[in-house]
Short mmCIF file of C-alpha atoms and ligand atoms in Angstrom, two decimals:
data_model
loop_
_atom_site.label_atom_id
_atom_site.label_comp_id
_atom_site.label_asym_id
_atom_site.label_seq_id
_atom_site.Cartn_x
_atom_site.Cartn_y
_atom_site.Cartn_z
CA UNK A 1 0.00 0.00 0.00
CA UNK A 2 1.08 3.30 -0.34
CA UNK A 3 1.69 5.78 1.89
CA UNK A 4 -0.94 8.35 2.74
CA UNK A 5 -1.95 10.99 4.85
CA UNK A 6 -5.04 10.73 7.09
CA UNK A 7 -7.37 13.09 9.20
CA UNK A 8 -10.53 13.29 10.79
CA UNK A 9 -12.86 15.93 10.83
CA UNK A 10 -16.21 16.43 12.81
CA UNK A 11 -18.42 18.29 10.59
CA UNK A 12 -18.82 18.05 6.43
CA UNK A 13 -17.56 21.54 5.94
CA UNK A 14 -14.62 20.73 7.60
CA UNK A 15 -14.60 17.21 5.73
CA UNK A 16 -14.65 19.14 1.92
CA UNK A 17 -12.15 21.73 3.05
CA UNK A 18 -9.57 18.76 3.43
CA UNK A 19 -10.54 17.08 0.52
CA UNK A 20 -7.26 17.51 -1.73
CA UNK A 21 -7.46 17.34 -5.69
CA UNK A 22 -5.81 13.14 -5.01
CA UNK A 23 -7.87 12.75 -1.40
CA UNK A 24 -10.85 10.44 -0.83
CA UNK A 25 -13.22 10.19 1.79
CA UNK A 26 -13.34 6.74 3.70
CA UNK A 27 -16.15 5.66 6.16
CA UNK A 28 -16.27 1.85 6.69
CA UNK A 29 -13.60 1.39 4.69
CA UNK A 30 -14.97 -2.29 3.71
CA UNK A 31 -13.90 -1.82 0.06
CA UNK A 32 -11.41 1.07 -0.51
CA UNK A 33 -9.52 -0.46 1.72
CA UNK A 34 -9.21 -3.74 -0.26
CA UNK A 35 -8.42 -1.41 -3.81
CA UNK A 36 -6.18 0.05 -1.69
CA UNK A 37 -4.07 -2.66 -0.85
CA UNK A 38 -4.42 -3.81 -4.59
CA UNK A 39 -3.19 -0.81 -5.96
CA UNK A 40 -6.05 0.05 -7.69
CA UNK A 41 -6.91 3.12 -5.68
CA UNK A 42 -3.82 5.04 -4.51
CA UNK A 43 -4.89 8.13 -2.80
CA UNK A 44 -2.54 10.39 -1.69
CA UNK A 45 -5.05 11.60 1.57
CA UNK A 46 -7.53 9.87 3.15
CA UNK A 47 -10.60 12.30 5.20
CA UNK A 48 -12.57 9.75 7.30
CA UNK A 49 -16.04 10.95 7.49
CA UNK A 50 -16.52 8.50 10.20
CA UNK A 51 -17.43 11.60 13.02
CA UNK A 52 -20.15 13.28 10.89
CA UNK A 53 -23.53 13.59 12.34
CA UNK A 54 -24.95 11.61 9.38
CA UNK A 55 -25.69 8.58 11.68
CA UNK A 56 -29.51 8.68 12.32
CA UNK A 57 -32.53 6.67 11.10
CA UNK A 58 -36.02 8.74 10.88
CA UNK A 59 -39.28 8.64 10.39
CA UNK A 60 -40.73 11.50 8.89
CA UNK A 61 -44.44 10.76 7.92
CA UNK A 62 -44.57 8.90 5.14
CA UNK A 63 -40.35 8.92 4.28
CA UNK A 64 -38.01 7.62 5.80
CA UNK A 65 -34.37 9.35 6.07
CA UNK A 66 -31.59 7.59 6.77
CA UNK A 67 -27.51 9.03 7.28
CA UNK A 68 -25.05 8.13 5.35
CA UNK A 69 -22.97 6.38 7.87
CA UNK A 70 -25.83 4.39 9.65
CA UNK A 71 -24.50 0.57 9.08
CA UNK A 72 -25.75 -1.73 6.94
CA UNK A 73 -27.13 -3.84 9.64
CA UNK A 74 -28.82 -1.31 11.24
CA UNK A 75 -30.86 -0.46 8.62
CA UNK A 76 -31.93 -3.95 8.08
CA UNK A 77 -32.99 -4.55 11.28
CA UNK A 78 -34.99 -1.33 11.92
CA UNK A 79 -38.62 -2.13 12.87
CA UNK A 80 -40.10 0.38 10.48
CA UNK A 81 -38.18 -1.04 7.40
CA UNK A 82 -38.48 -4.85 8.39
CA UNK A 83 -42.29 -3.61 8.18
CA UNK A 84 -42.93 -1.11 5.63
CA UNK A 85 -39.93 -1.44 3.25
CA UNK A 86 -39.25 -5.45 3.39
CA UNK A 87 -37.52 -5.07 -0.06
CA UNK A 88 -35.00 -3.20 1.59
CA UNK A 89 -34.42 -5.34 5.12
CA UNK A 90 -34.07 -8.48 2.51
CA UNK A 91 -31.59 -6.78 -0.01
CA UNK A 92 -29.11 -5.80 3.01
CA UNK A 93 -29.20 -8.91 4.66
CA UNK A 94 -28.61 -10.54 1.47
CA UNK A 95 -25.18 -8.50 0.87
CA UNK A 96 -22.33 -9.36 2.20
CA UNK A 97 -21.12 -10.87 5.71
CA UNK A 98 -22.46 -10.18 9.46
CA UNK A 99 -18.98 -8.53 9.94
CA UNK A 100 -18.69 -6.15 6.94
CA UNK A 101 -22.74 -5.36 7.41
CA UNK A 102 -22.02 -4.29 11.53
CA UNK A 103 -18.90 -2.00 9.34
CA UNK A 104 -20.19 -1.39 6.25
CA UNK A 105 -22.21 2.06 5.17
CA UNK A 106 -24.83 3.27 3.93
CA UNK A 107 -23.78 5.82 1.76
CA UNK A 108 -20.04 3.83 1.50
CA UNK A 109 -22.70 0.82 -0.26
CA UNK A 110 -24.44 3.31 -2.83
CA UNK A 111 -20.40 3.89 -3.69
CA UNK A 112 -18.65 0.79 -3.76
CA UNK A 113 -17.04 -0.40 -6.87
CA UNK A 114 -17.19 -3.09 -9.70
CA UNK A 115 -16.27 -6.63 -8.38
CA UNK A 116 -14.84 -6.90 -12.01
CA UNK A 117 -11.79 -9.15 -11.97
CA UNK A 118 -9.89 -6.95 -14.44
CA UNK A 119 -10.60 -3.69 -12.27
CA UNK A 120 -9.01 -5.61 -9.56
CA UNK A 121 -6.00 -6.93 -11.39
CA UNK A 122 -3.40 -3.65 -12.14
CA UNK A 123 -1.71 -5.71 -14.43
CA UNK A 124 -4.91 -5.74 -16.97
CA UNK A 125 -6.22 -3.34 -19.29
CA UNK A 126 -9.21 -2.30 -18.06
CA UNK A 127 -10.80 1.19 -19.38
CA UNK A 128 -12.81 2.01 -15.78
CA UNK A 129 -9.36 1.94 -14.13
CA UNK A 130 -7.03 3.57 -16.41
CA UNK A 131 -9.11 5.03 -19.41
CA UNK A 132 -8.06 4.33 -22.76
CA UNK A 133 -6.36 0.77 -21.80
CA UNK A 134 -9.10 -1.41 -23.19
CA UNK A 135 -11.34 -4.04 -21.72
CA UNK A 136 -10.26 -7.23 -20.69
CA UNK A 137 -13.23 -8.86 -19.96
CA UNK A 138 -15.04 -7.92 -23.56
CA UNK A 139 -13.30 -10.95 -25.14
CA UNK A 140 -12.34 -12.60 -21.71
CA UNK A 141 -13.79 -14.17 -18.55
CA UNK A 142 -17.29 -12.43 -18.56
CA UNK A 143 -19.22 -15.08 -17.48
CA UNK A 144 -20.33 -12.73 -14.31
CA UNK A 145 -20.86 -9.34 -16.37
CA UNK A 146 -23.43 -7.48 -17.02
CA UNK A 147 -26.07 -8.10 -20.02
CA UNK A 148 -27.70 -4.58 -19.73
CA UNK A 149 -26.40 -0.81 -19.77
CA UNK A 150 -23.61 -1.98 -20.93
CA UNK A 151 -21.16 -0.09 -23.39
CA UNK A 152 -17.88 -1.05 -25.95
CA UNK A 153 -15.94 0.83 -23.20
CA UNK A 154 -17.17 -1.65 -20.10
CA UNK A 155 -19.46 -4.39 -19.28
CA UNK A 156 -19.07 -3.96 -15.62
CA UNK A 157 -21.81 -5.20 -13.20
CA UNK A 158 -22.77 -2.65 -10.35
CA UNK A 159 -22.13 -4.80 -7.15
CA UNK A 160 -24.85 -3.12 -4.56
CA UNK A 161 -28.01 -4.97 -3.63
CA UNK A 162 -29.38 -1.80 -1.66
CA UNK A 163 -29.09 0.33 -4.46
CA UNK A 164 -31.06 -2.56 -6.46
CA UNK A 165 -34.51 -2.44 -3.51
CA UNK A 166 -33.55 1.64 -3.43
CA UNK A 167 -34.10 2.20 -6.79
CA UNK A 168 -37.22 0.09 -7.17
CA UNK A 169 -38.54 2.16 -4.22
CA UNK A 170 -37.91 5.72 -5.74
CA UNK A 171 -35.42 6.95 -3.39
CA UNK A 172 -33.77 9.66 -3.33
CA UNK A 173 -30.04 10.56 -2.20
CA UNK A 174 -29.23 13.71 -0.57
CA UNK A 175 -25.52 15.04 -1.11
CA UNK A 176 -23.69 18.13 -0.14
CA UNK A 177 -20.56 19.85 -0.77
CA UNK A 178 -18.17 23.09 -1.56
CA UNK A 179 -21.11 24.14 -3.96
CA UNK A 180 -24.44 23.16 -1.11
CA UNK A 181 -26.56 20.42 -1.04
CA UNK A 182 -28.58 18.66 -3.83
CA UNK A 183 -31.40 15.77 -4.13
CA UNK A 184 -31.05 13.40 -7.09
CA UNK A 185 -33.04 10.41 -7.52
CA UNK A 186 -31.12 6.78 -7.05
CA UNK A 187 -32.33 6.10 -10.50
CA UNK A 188 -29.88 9.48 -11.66
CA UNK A 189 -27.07 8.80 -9.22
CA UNK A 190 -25.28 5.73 -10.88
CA UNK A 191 -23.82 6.15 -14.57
CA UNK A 192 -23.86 3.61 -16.92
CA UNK A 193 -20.38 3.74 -18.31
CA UNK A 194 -20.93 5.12 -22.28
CA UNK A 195 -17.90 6.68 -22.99
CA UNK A 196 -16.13 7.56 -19.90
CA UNK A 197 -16.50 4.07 -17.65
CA UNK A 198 -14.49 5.79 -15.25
CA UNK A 199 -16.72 8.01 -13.93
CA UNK A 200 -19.40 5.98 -11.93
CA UNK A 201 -21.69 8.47 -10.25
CA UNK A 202 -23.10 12.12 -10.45
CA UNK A 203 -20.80 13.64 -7.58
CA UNK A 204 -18.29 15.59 -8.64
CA UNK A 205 -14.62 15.88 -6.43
CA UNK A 206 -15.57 16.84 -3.06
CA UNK A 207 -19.34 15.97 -2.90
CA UNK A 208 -20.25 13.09 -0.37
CA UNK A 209 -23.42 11.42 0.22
CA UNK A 210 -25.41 13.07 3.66
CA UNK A 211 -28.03 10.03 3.49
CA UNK A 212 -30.93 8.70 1.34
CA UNK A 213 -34.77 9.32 1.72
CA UNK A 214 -37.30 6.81 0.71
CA UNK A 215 -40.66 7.57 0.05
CA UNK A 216 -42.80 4.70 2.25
CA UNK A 217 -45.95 3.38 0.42
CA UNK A 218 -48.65 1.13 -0.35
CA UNK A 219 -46.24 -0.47 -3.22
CA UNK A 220 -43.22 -0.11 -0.74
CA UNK A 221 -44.76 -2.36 1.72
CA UNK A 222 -45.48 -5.08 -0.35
CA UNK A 223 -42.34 -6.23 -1.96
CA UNK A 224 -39.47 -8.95 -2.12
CA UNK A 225 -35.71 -9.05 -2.97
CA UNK A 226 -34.65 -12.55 -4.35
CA UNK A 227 -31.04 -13.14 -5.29
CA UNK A 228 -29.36 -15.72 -6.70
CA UNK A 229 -25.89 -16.62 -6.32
CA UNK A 230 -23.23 -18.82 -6.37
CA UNK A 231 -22.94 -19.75 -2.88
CA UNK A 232 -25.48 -19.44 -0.31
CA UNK A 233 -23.77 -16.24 1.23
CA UNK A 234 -21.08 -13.45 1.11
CA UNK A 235 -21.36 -13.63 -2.69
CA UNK A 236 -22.59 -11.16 -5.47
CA UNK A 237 -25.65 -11.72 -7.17
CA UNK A 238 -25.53 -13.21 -10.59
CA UNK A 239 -29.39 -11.89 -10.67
CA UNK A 240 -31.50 -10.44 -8.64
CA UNK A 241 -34.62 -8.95 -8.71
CA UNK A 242 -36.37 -6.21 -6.26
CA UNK A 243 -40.18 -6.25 -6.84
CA UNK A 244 -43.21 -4.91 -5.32
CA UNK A 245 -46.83 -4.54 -6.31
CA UNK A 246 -49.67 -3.08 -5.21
CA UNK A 247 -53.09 -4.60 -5.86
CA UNK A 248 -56.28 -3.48 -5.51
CA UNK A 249 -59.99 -5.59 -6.50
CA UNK A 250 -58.29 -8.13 -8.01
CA UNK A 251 -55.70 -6.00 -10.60
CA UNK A 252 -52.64 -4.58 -9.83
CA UNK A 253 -52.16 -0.71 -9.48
CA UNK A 254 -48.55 -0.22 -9.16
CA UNK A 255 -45.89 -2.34 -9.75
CA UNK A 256 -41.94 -2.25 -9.25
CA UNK A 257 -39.00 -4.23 -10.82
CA UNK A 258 -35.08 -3.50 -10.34
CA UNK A 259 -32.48 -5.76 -11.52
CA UNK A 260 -28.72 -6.24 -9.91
CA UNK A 261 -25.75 -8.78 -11.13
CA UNK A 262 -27.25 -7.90 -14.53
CA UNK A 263 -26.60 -4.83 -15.29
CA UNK A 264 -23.99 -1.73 -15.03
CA UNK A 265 -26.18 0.04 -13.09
CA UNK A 266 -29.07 -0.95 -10.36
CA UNK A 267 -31.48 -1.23 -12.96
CA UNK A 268 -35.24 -0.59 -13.22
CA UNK A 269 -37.03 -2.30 -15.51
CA UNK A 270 -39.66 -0.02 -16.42
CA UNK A 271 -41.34 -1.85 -19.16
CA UNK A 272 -41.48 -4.89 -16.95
CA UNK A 273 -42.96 -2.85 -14.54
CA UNK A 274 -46.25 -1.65 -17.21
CA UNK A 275 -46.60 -5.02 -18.65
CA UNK A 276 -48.50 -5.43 -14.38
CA UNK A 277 -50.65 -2.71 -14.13
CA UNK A 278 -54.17 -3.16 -14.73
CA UNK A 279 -54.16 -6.94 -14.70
CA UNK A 280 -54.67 -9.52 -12.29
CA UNK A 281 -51.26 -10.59 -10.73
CA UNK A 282 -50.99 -13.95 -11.90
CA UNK A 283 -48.38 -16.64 -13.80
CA UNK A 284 -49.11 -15.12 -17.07
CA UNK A 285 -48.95 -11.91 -16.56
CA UNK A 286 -45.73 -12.56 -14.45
CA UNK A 287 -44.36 -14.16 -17.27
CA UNK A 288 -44.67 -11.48 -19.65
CA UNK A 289 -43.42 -9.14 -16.79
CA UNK A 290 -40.49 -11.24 -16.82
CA UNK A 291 -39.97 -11.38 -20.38
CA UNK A 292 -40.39 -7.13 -20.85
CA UNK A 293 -37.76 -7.48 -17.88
CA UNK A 294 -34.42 -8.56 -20.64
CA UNK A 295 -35.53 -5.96 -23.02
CA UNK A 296 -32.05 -4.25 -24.39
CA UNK A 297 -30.29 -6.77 -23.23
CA UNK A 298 -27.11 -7.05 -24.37
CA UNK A 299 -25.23 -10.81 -23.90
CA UNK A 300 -21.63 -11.86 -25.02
CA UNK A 301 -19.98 -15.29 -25.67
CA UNK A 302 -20.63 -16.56 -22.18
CA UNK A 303 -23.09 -14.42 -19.96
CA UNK A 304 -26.26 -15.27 -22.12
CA UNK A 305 -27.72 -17.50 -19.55
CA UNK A 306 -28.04 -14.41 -17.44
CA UNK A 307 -31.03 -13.31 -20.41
CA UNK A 308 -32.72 -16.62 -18.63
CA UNK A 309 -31.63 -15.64 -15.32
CA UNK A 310 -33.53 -12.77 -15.44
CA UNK A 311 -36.85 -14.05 -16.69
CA UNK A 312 -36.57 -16.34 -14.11
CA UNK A 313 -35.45 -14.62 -11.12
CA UNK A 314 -38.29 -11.79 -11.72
CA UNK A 315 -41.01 -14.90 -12.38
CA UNK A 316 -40.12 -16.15 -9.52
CA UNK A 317 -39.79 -13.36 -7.25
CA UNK A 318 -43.38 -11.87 -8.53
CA UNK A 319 -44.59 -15.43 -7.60
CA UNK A 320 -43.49 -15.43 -3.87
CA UNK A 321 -44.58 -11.79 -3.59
CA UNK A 322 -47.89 -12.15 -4.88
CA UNK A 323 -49.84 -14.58 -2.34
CA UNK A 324 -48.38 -12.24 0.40
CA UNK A 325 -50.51 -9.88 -1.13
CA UNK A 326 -53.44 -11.57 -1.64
CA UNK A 327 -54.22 -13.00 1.70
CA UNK A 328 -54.26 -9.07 2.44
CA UNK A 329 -57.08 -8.16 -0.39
CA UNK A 330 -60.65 -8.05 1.31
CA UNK A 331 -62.46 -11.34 -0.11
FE1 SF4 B 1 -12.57 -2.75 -16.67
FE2 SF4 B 1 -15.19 -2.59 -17.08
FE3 SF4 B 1 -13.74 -4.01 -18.72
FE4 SF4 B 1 -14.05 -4.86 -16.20
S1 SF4 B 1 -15.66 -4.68 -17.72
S2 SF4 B 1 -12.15 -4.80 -17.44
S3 SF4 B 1 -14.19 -2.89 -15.13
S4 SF4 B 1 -13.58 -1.80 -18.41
#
C-alpha cells in the first residue's frame, strides 16, 4: 500500500475543506480499503467521514431518512423497514457478511465499486481503471458481467443490492458539498459507463453522500428481494430482482422491478414494470413481466444465460410476492 496521509474531521464543511485534488473520503472502509491494498486506488489523503452527524434513522411521515454512515445492519434490522420497506431489510441482509454489514455504510454501499476481476488486477487493461487501456473482460472471462447498460468501453456489473430495492422504491439521495446540497433520484445517481466508464456516479470531487430518503408506500410495503448466487452467502448476485406490487380488487395498481448482477447500473425495468398494471397478478402476466424485464439486453460469448436468469429470477420473485398480497385483499 502506499503511503498516505489521514485526518478526521467532525463536521462536512470541515470534511470538503480537506478534501485535496488526489484525497478520498473513507467511512467503513470495507472496500477502498481492499483497492487500496491492490493498488487500484492510490490516494494520496484519506478524510474519514466516520465523526459526521450523518448517523440517524427517521421517520418523517410517510419517508423515511436515513444518514449516510448508519450501518448496513442497522438499517436492516430497523422495525419500520423490516415492516414497511421489506424489499429493503431483505436486499441488506442478502449483501455481504455479518462482519462487513455491523462495518459497512450506507452511503459507502451506494459507492462501492465493480467486483470486475480486471478492475481488480493492475496488471490488466481495463478502461474504468485507467481510461483508454481497453477491456479485458469484452473478449475474456465475462461469465459474471453485465447483459444490460452496458457499453464497448465496459461491461461492468454494479455490485450493490441496496441500491437494487432503493431504486425500485424511488429513493432519493441527498448530497452536499463546496457548492451546497442537492437531491437526485437513485435512478440518476449511478452512470452507466458510455464513454467515460471511469466516472461511476453524479458527484463531482468533493461531494459526499449526507443520506438517502425513501418515500414509504402502499407499493413499498409489499415487496421482495430474491437473489441468486453462487454460494449461499457473502457472494454477489448473478441476478437479482427487487419487486413490489400493489393490488387493488383483483388487478394490480402499481408495480416495481429492479435488476442487480445484470446490469452496469441498479437497474429498473420499467417496461417490466407496465406489462402489471391493470391486470390480475398472476403466472401469465408474471411471465410477460419477466420477459419485458431482458428488453435491451445485451449478452456476449458466455453471460447469455443471465437473459434466462432474469426471466426467471423476476417470475419467480413476482410469484413469492404475490400470495403475500393476496391473503391481504378483502375477499
Ligand atoms: Fe474494466 Fe469494465 Fe472491462 Fe471490467 S468490464 S475490465 S471494469 S472496463
Amino acid at each position: 500500500m502506499r503511503p498516505f496521509t489521514y485526518t478526521r474531521p467532525d463536521q462536512p464543511a470541515q470534511a470538503w475543506a480537506e478534501l485535496g485534488p488526489d484525497a478520498m473520503y473513507i467511512a467503513g472502509g470495507t472496500n477502498l480499503v481492499d483497492l487500496m491494498k491492490s493498488g487500484v486506488t492510490t490516494p494520496g489523503r484519506l478524510v474519514d467521514i466516520g465523526r459526521l452527524p450523518l448517523a440517524e434513522i427517521e421517520t418523517d411521515g410517510d419517508t423515511l431518512r436515513v444518514g449516510a454512515l448508519v450501518p448496513n445492519s442497522d438499517l436492516a434490522a430497523h422495525p419500520v423497514v423490516r415492516e414497511r420497506l421489506p424489499v429493503l431489510s431483505q436486499a441488506l441482509l442478502a449483501g455481504a457478511s455479518p462482519q462487513l454489514r455491523n462495518l459497512a455504510t450506507i452511503g459507502g454501499n451506494l459507492m462501492q465499486r465493480t467486483r470486475c476481476g480486471y478492475f481488480r488486477d493492475t496488471a490488466m487493461p481495463c478502461n474504468k481503471r485507467e481510461p483508454g487501456t481497453g477491456c479485458a473482460a469484452l473478449d475474456g472471462d465475462h461469465r459474471g458481467h453485465a447483459v444490460l447498460g452496458t457499453s464497448p468501453q465496459c461491461i461492468a456489473t454494479h455490485p450493490s443490492d441496496l441500491a437494487v430495492a432503493l431504486v425500485a422504491l424511488d429513493a432519493l439521495v441527498r448530497i452536499d458539498g463546496p457548492n451546497g446540497p442537492r437531491v437526485l433520484p437513485l435512478g440518476a445517481f449511478h452512470l452507466p459507463p458510455a464513454d467515460t466508464p471511469e466516472r461511476e456516479t453524479a458527484l463531482v470531487h468533493g461531494e459526499l453522500i449526507t443520506g438517502v430518503e425513501v418515500p414509504m408506500t402502499a407499493v413499498g410495503a409489499h415487496s421482495h428481494y430474491l437473489k441468486v448466487r453462487e454460494r449461499a452467502a457473502f457472494a454477489f448476485a448473478m441476478c437479482s430482482a427487487a419487486v413490489a406490487l400493489d393490488v387493488h380488487e383483483g388487478t394490480v395498481r402499481s408495480a416495481r422491478i429492479a435488476l442487480g448482477g445484470v446490469a452496469t447500473t441498479p437497474w429498473r425495468a420499467h417496461t417490466a414494470e407496465q406489462a402489471l398494471i391493470g391486470v390480475p397478478p398472476g403466472t401469465a402476466a408474471f411471465a410477460r413481466a419477466a420477459d419485458a424485464a431482458t428488453e435491451g439486453a445485451a449478452p456476449r460469448r458466455d453471460n447469455a444465460y443471465k437473459v434466462e436468469l432474469i426471466r426467471r429470477v423476476v417470475a419467480r420473485a413476482l410469484t413469492t410476492l404475490a400470495p403475500l398480497i393476496l391473503d391481504e385483499e378483502p375477499a
